[in-house]
Short mmCIF file of C-alpha atoms and ligand atoms in Angstrom, two decimals:
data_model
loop_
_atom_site.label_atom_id
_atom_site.label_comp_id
_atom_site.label_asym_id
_atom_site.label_seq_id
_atom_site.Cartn_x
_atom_site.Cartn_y
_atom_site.Cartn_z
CA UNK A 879 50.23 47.60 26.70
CA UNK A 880 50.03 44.42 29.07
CA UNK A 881 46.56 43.89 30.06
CA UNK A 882 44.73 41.61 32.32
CA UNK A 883 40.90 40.59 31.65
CA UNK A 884 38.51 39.28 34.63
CA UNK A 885 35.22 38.22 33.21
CA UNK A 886 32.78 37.12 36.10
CA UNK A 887 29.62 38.52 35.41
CA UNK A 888 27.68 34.99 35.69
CA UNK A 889 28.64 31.39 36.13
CA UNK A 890 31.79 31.79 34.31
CA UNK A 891 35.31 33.02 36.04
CA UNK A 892 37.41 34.23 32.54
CA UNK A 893 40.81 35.15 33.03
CA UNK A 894 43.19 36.36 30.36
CA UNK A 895 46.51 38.68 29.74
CA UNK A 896 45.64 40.73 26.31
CA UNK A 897 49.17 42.10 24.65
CA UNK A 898 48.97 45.00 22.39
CA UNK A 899 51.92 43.57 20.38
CA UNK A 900 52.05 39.81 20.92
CA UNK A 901 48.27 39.38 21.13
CA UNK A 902 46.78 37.03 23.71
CA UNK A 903 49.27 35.44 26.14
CA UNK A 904 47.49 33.14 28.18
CA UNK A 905 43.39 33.20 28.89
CA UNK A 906 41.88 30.30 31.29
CA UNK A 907 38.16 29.63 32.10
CA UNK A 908 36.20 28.08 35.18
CA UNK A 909 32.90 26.93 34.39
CA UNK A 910 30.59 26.68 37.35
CA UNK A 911 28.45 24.35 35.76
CA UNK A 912 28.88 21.62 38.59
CA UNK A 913 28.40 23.83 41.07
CA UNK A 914 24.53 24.89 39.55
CA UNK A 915 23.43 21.89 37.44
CA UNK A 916 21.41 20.46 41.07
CA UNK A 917 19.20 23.74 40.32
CA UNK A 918 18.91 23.47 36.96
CA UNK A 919 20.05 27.09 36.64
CA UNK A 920 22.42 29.81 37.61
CA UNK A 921 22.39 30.16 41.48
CA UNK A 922 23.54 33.96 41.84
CA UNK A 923 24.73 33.66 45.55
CA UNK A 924 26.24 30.05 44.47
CA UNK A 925 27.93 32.03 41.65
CA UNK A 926 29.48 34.76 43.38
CA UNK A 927 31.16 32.70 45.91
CA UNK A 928 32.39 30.28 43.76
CA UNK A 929 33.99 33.29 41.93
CA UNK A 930 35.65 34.68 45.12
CA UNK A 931 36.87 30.86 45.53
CA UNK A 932 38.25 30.73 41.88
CA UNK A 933 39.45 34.20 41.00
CA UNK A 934 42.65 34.27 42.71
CA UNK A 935 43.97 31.05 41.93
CA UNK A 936 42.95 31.30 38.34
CA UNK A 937 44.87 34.75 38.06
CA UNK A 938 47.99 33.49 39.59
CA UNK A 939 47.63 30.18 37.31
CA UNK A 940 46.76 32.59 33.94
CA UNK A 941 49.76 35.16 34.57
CA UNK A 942 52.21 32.20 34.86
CA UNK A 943 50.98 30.34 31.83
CA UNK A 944 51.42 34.34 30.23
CA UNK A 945 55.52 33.57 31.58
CA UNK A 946 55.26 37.58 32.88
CA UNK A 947 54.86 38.62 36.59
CA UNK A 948 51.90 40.82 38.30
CA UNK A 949 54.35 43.78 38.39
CA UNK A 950 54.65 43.08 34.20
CA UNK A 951 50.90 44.01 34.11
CA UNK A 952 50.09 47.35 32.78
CA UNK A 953 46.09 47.56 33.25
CA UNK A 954 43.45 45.96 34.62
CA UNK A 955 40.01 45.18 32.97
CA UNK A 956 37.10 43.39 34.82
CA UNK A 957 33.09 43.31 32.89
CA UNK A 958 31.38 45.92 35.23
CA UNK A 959 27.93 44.72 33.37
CA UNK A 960 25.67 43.49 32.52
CA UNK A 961 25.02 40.59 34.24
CA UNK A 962 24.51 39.26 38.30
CA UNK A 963 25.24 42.62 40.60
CA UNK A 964 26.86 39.78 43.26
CA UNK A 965 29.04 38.15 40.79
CA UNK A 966 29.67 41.29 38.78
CA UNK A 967 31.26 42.94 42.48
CA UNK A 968 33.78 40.00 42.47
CA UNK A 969 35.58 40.84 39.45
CA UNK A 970 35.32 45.00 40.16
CA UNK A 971 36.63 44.81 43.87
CA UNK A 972 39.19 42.32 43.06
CA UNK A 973 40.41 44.19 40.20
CA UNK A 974 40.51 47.58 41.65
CA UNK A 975 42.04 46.00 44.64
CA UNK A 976 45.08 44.27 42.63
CA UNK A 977 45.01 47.59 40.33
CA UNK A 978 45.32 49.97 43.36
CA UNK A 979 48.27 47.63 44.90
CA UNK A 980 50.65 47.38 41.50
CA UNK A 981 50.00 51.00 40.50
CA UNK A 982 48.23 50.50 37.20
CA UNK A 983 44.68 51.72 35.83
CA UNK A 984 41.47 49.34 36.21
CA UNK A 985 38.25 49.80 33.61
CA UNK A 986 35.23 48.56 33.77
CA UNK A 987 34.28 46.93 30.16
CA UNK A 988 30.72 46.06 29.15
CA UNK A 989 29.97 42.23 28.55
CA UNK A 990 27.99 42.61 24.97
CA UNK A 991 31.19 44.70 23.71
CA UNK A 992 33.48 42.03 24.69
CA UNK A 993 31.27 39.36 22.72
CA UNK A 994 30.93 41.76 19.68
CA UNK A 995 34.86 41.99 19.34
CA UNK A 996 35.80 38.87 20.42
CA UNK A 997 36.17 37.86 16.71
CA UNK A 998 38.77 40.29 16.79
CA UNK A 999 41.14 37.91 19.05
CA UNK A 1000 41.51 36.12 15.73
CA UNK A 1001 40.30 37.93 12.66
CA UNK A 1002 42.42 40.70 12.85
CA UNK A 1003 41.29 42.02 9.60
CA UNK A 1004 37.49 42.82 10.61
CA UNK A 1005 37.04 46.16 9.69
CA UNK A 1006 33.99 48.45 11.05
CA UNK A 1007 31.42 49.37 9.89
CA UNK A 1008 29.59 46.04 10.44
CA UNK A 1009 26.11 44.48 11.36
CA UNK A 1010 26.54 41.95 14.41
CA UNK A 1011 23.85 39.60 15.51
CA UNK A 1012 24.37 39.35 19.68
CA UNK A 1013 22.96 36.23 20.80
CA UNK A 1014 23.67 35.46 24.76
CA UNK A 1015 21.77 34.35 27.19
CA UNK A 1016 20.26 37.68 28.48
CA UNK A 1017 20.69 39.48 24.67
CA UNK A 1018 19.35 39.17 21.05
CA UNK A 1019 20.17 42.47 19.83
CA UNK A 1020 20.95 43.60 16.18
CA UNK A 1021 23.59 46.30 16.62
CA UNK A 1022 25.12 48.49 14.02
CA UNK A 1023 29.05 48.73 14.54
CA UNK A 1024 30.59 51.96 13.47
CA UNK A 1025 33.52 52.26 15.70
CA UNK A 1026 34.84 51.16 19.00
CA UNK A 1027 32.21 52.62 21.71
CA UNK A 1028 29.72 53.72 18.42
CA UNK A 1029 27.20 51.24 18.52
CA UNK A 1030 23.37 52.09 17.19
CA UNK A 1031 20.89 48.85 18.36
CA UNK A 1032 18.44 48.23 15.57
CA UNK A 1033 16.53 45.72 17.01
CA UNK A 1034 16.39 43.32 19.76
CA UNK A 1035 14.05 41.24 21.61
CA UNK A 1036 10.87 42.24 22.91
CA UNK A 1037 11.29 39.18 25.53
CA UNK A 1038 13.57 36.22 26.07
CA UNK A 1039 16.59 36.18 24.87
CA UNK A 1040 17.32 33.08 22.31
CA UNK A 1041 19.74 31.53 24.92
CA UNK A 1042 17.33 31.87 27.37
CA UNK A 1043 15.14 29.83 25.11
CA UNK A 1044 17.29 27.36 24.96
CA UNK A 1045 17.61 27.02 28.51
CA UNK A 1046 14.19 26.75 28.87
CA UNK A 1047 13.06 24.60 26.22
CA UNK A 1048 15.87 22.07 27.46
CA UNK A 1049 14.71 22.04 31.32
CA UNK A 1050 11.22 21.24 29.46
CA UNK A 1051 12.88 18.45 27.69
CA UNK A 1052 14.62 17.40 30.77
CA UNK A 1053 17.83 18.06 29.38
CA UNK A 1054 19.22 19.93 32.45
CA UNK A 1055 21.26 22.58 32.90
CA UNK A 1056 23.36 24.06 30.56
CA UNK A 1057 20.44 24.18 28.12
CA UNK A 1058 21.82 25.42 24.59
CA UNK A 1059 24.96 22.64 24.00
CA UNK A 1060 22.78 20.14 25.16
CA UNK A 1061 19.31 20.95 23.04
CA UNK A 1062 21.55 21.25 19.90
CA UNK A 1063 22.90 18.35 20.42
CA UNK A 1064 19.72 16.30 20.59
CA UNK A 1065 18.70 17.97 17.78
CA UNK A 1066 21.17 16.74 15.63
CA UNK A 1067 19.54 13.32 15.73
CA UNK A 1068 16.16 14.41 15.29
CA UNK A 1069 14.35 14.01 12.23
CA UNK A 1070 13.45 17.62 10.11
CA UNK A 1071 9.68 18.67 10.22
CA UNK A 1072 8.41 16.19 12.52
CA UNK A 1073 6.78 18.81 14.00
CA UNK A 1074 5.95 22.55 13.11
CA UNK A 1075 6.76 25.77 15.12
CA UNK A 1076 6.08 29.12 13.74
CA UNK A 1077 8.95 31.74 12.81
CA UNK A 1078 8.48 34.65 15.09
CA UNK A 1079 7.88 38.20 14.08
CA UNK A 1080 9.21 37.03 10.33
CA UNK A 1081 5.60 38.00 8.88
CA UNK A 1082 5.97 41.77 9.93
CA UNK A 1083 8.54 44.37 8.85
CA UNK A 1084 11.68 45.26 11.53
CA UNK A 1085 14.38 43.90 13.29
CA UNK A 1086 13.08 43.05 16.92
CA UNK A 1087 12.23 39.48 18.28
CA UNK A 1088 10.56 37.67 20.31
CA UNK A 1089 11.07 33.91 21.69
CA UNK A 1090 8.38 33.66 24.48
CA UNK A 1091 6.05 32.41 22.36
CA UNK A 1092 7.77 29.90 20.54
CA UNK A 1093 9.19 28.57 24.18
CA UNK A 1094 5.06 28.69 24.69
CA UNK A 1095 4.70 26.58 21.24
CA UNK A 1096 6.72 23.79 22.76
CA UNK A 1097 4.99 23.42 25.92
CA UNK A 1098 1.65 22.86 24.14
CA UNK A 1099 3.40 20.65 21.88
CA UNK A 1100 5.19 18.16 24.58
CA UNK A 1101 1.18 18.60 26.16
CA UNK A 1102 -0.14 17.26 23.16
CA UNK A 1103 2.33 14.10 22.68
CA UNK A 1104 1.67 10.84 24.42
CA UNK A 1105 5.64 9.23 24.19
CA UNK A 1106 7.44 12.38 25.68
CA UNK A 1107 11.27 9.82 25.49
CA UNK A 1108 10.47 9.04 21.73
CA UNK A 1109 9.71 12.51 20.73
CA UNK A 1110 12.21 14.58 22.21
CA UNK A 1111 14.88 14.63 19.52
CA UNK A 1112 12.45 15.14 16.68
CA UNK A 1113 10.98 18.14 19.14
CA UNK A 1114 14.90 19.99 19.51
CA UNK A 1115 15.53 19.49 16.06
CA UNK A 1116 12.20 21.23 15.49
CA UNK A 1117 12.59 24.26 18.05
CA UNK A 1118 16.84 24.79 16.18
CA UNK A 1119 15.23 24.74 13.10
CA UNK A 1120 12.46 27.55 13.93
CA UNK A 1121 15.24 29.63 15.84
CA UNK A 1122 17.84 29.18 13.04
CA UNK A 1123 15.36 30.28 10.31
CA UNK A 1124 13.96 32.97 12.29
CA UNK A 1125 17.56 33.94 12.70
CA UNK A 1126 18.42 33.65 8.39
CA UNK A 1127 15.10 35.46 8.08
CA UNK A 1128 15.92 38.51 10.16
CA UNK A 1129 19.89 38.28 9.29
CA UNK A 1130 18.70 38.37 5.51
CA UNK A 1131 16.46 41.55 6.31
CA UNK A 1132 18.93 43.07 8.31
CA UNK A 1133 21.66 43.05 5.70
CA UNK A 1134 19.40 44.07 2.69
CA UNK A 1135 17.78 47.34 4.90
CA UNK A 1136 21.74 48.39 6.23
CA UNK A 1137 23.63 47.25 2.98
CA UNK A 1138 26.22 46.78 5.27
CA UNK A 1139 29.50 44.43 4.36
CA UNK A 1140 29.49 42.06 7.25
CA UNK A 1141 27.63 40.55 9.70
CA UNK A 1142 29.41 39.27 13.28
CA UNK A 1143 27.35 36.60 15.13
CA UNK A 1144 28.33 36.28 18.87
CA UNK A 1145 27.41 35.42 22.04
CA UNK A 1146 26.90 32.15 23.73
CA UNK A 1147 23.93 31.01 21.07
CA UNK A 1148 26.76 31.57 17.98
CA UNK A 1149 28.41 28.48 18.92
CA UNK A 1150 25.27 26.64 17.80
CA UNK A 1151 27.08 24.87 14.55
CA UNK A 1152 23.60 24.86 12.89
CA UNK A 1153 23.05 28.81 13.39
CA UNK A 1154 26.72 28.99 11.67
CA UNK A 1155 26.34 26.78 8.83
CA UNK A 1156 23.22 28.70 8.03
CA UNK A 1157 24.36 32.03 8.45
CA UNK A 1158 27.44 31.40 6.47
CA UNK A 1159 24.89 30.20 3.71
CA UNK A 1160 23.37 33.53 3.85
CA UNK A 1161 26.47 35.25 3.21
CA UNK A 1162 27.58 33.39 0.56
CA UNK A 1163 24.70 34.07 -0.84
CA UNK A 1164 24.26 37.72 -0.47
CA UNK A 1165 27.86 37.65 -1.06
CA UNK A 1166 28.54 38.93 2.47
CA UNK A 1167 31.45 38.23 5.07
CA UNK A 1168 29.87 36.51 7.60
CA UNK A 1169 32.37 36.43 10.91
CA UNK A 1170 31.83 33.91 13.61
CA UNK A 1171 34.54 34.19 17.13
CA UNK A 1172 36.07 31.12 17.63
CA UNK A 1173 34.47 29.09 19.59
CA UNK A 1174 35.79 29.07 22.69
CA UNK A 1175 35.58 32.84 22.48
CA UNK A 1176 31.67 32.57 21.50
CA UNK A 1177 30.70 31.78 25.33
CA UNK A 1178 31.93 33.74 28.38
CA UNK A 1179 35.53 34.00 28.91
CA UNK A 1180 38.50 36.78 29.85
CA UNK A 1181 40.26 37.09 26.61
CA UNK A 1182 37.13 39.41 25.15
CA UNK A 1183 37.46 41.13 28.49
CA UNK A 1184 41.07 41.64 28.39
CA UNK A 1185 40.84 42.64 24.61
CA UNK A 1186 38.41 45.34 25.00
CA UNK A 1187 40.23 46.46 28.21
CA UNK A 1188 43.12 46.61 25.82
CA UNK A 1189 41.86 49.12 23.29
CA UNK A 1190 39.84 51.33 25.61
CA UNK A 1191 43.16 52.08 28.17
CA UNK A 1192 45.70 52.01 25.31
CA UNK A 1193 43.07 54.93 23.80
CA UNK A 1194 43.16 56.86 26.71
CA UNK A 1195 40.79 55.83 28.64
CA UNK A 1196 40.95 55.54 32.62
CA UNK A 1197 37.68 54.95 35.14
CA UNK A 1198 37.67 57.29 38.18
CA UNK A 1199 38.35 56.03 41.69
CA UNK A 1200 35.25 55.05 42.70
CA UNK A 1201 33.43 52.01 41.06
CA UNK A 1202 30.37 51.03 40.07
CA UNK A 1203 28.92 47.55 38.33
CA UNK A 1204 25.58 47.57 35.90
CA UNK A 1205 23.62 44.53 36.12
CA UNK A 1206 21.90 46.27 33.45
CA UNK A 1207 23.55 48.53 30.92
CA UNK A 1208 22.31 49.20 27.20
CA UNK A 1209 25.62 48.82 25.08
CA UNK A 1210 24.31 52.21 23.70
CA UNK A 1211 25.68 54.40 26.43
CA UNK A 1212 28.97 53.14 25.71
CA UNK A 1213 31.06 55.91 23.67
CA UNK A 1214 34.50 55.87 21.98
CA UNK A 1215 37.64 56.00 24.56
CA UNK A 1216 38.45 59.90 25.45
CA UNK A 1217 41.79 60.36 26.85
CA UNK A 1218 41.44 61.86 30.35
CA UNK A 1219 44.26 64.19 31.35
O1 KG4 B 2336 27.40 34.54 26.15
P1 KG4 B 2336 27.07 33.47 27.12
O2 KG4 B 2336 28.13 32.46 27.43
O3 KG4 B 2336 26.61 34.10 28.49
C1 KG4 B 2336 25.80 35.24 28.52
O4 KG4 B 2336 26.35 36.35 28.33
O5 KG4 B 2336 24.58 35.04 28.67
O6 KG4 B 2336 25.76 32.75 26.58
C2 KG4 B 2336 25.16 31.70 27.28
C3 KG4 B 2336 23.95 31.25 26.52
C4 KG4 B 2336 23.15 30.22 27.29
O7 KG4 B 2336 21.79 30.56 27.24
C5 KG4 B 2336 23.44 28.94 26.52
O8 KG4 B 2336 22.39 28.00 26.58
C6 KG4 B 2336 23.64 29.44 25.11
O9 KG4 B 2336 24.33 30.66 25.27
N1 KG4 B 2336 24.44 28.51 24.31
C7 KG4 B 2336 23.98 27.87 23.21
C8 KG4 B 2336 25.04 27.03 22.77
N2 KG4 B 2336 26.09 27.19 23.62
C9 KG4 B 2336 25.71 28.10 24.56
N3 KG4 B 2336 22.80 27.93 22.58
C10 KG4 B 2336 22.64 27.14 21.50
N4 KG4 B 2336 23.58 26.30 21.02
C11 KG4 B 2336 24.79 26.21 21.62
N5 KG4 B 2336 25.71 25.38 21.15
ZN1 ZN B 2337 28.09 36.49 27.65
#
């Protein structure tokens, strides 16, 4: 089966054609980054016009590239959550629209289940059951992989998100907008233990999170310091280290309690190179397979979209006429494709 994935849940239009036999075709992406960086964060009204702007012309360019016609296509598969309700509406009423006009099926896909198989695109050896680590912008979740749609959550976090950390500890370090590429890369020339920030939630038992305070921990810190300019690398390198050891910490504890054979990171945050060297440590070490997506699959993009749209309609699986989007939507009410008569 032929299928075409539209991801435009935030400030990324994804576009891809997923085939069951030849594998990926053709997938491009259209950051909005230029169009938000002024407001140092994701506009959503900006964001869902600039998808209506890009969707179309990105389709028509993606299907090309794929060297098939619209009337090839076989499905259609757009994220109906979560994410922004505006930008999420793009993607659904296009794709039903286009869907409705060639004759073929549209499903809505969730987001987080597109970034936990998107190491799939690749890997195609990555059996379930497995133990993924979702880091994103709006998730940190530990979730517990038994099959496609059978997902248990076993811990998460209790506030921000880790990418959202990023982002915010970079607008504090005047580092602009996109946040995580940009605080990782300072940190890289910052000097180890300049200064100390704690480990959250690693001194009690369980799997949840919690990055508010550490984001809190840097404030005070930049309050304390005198020479902001001179400071600022040693301070990223700092606020990596304390998320990437939080991360081992919980990763290590995660895969001891589940005994579990693997551990997926993915999401935006697992194409920090300093979360994946240290991570792949761990497994090595608790001689576990430690899967990463590559990384232009880590951030948003169609090809996870078109994947998952791929296995859900070749099970069976079809969405009714109406549509809805999620903004929010716990990856736990997803269930395994049922083949509707
Ligand atoms: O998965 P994603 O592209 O979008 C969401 O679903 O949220 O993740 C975006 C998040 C942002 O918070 C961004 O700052 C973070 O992932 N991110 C990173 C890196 N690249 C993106 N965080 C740390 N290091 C990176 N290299
Ligand atoms: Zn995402």
């Amino acid at each position: 089966m032929r299928v075409l994935g539209l991801e435009t849940s935030c400030d990324e239009t994804g576009v891809a054609v997923y085939d069951g036999t030849h594998g990926l075709l053709a997938e491009r992406v259209y950051s909005q980054v230029a169009a938000h960086a002024a407001y140092g964060g994701v506009v959503p009204e900006i964001a869902s016009r600039d998808h209506v702007r890009k969707l179309v012309p990105l389709v028509e360019e993606t299907v090309a590239a794929a060297g098939i016609r619209l009337d090839e296509l076989e499905g259609i598969a757009y994220t109906a959550g979560p994410g922004l309700a505006g930008a999420l509406l793009v993607g659904a009423g296009f794709a039903r629209a286009l869907a409705w006009s060639l004759g073929i099926p549209a499903l809505g896909v969730h987001h987080m289940e597109g970034h936990l198989l998107a190491p799939m695109l690749e890997t195609t050896t990555l059996e379930m059951p497995f133990l993924a680590l979702l880091v994103s912008g709006g998730h940190t979740q530990f979730v517990q992989a038994e099959a496609l749609g059978r997902y248990t959550v076993l811990g998460e976090s209790l506030d921000d998100a880790a990418g959202e950390a990023f982002d915010k500890v970079a607008k504090m370090l005047d580092l602009g907008y996109p946040g995580g590429p940009r605080v990782e890369a300072l940190a890289r020339e910052g000097r180890p233990g300049r200064y100390r920030l704690p480990r959250p939630m690693t001194d009690r038992p369980g799997l949840d999170f919690s990055f508010s305070g550490l984001k809190t921990h840097v404030m005070t810190t930049i309050a304390g310091i005198d020479d902001i300019a001179a400071a600022r690398a040693d301070l990223a390198r700092a606020f990596s280290d304390a998320v990437v050891d939080t991360f081992v910490i919980k990763c290590r504890r995660a895969l001891v309690q589940t005994g579990l054979p693997r551990l997926v990171v993915a999401g935006g945050v697992s194409a920090n190179q300093a979360l994946r060297e240290a991570l792949s440590g761990l497994g090595a070490e608790l001689g576990r397979e430690v899967v990463f997506p590559a990384l232009r699959y880590a951030t948003d993009n169609g090809a996870m979209i078109a994947y998952v749209g791929h296995c859900r309609l070749s099970g069976g699986e079809r969405d009714g006429a109406g549509f809805q989007v999620r903004p929010r939507w716990p990856l736990t009410e997803l269930a395994p494709p049922v083949a509707s008569a």
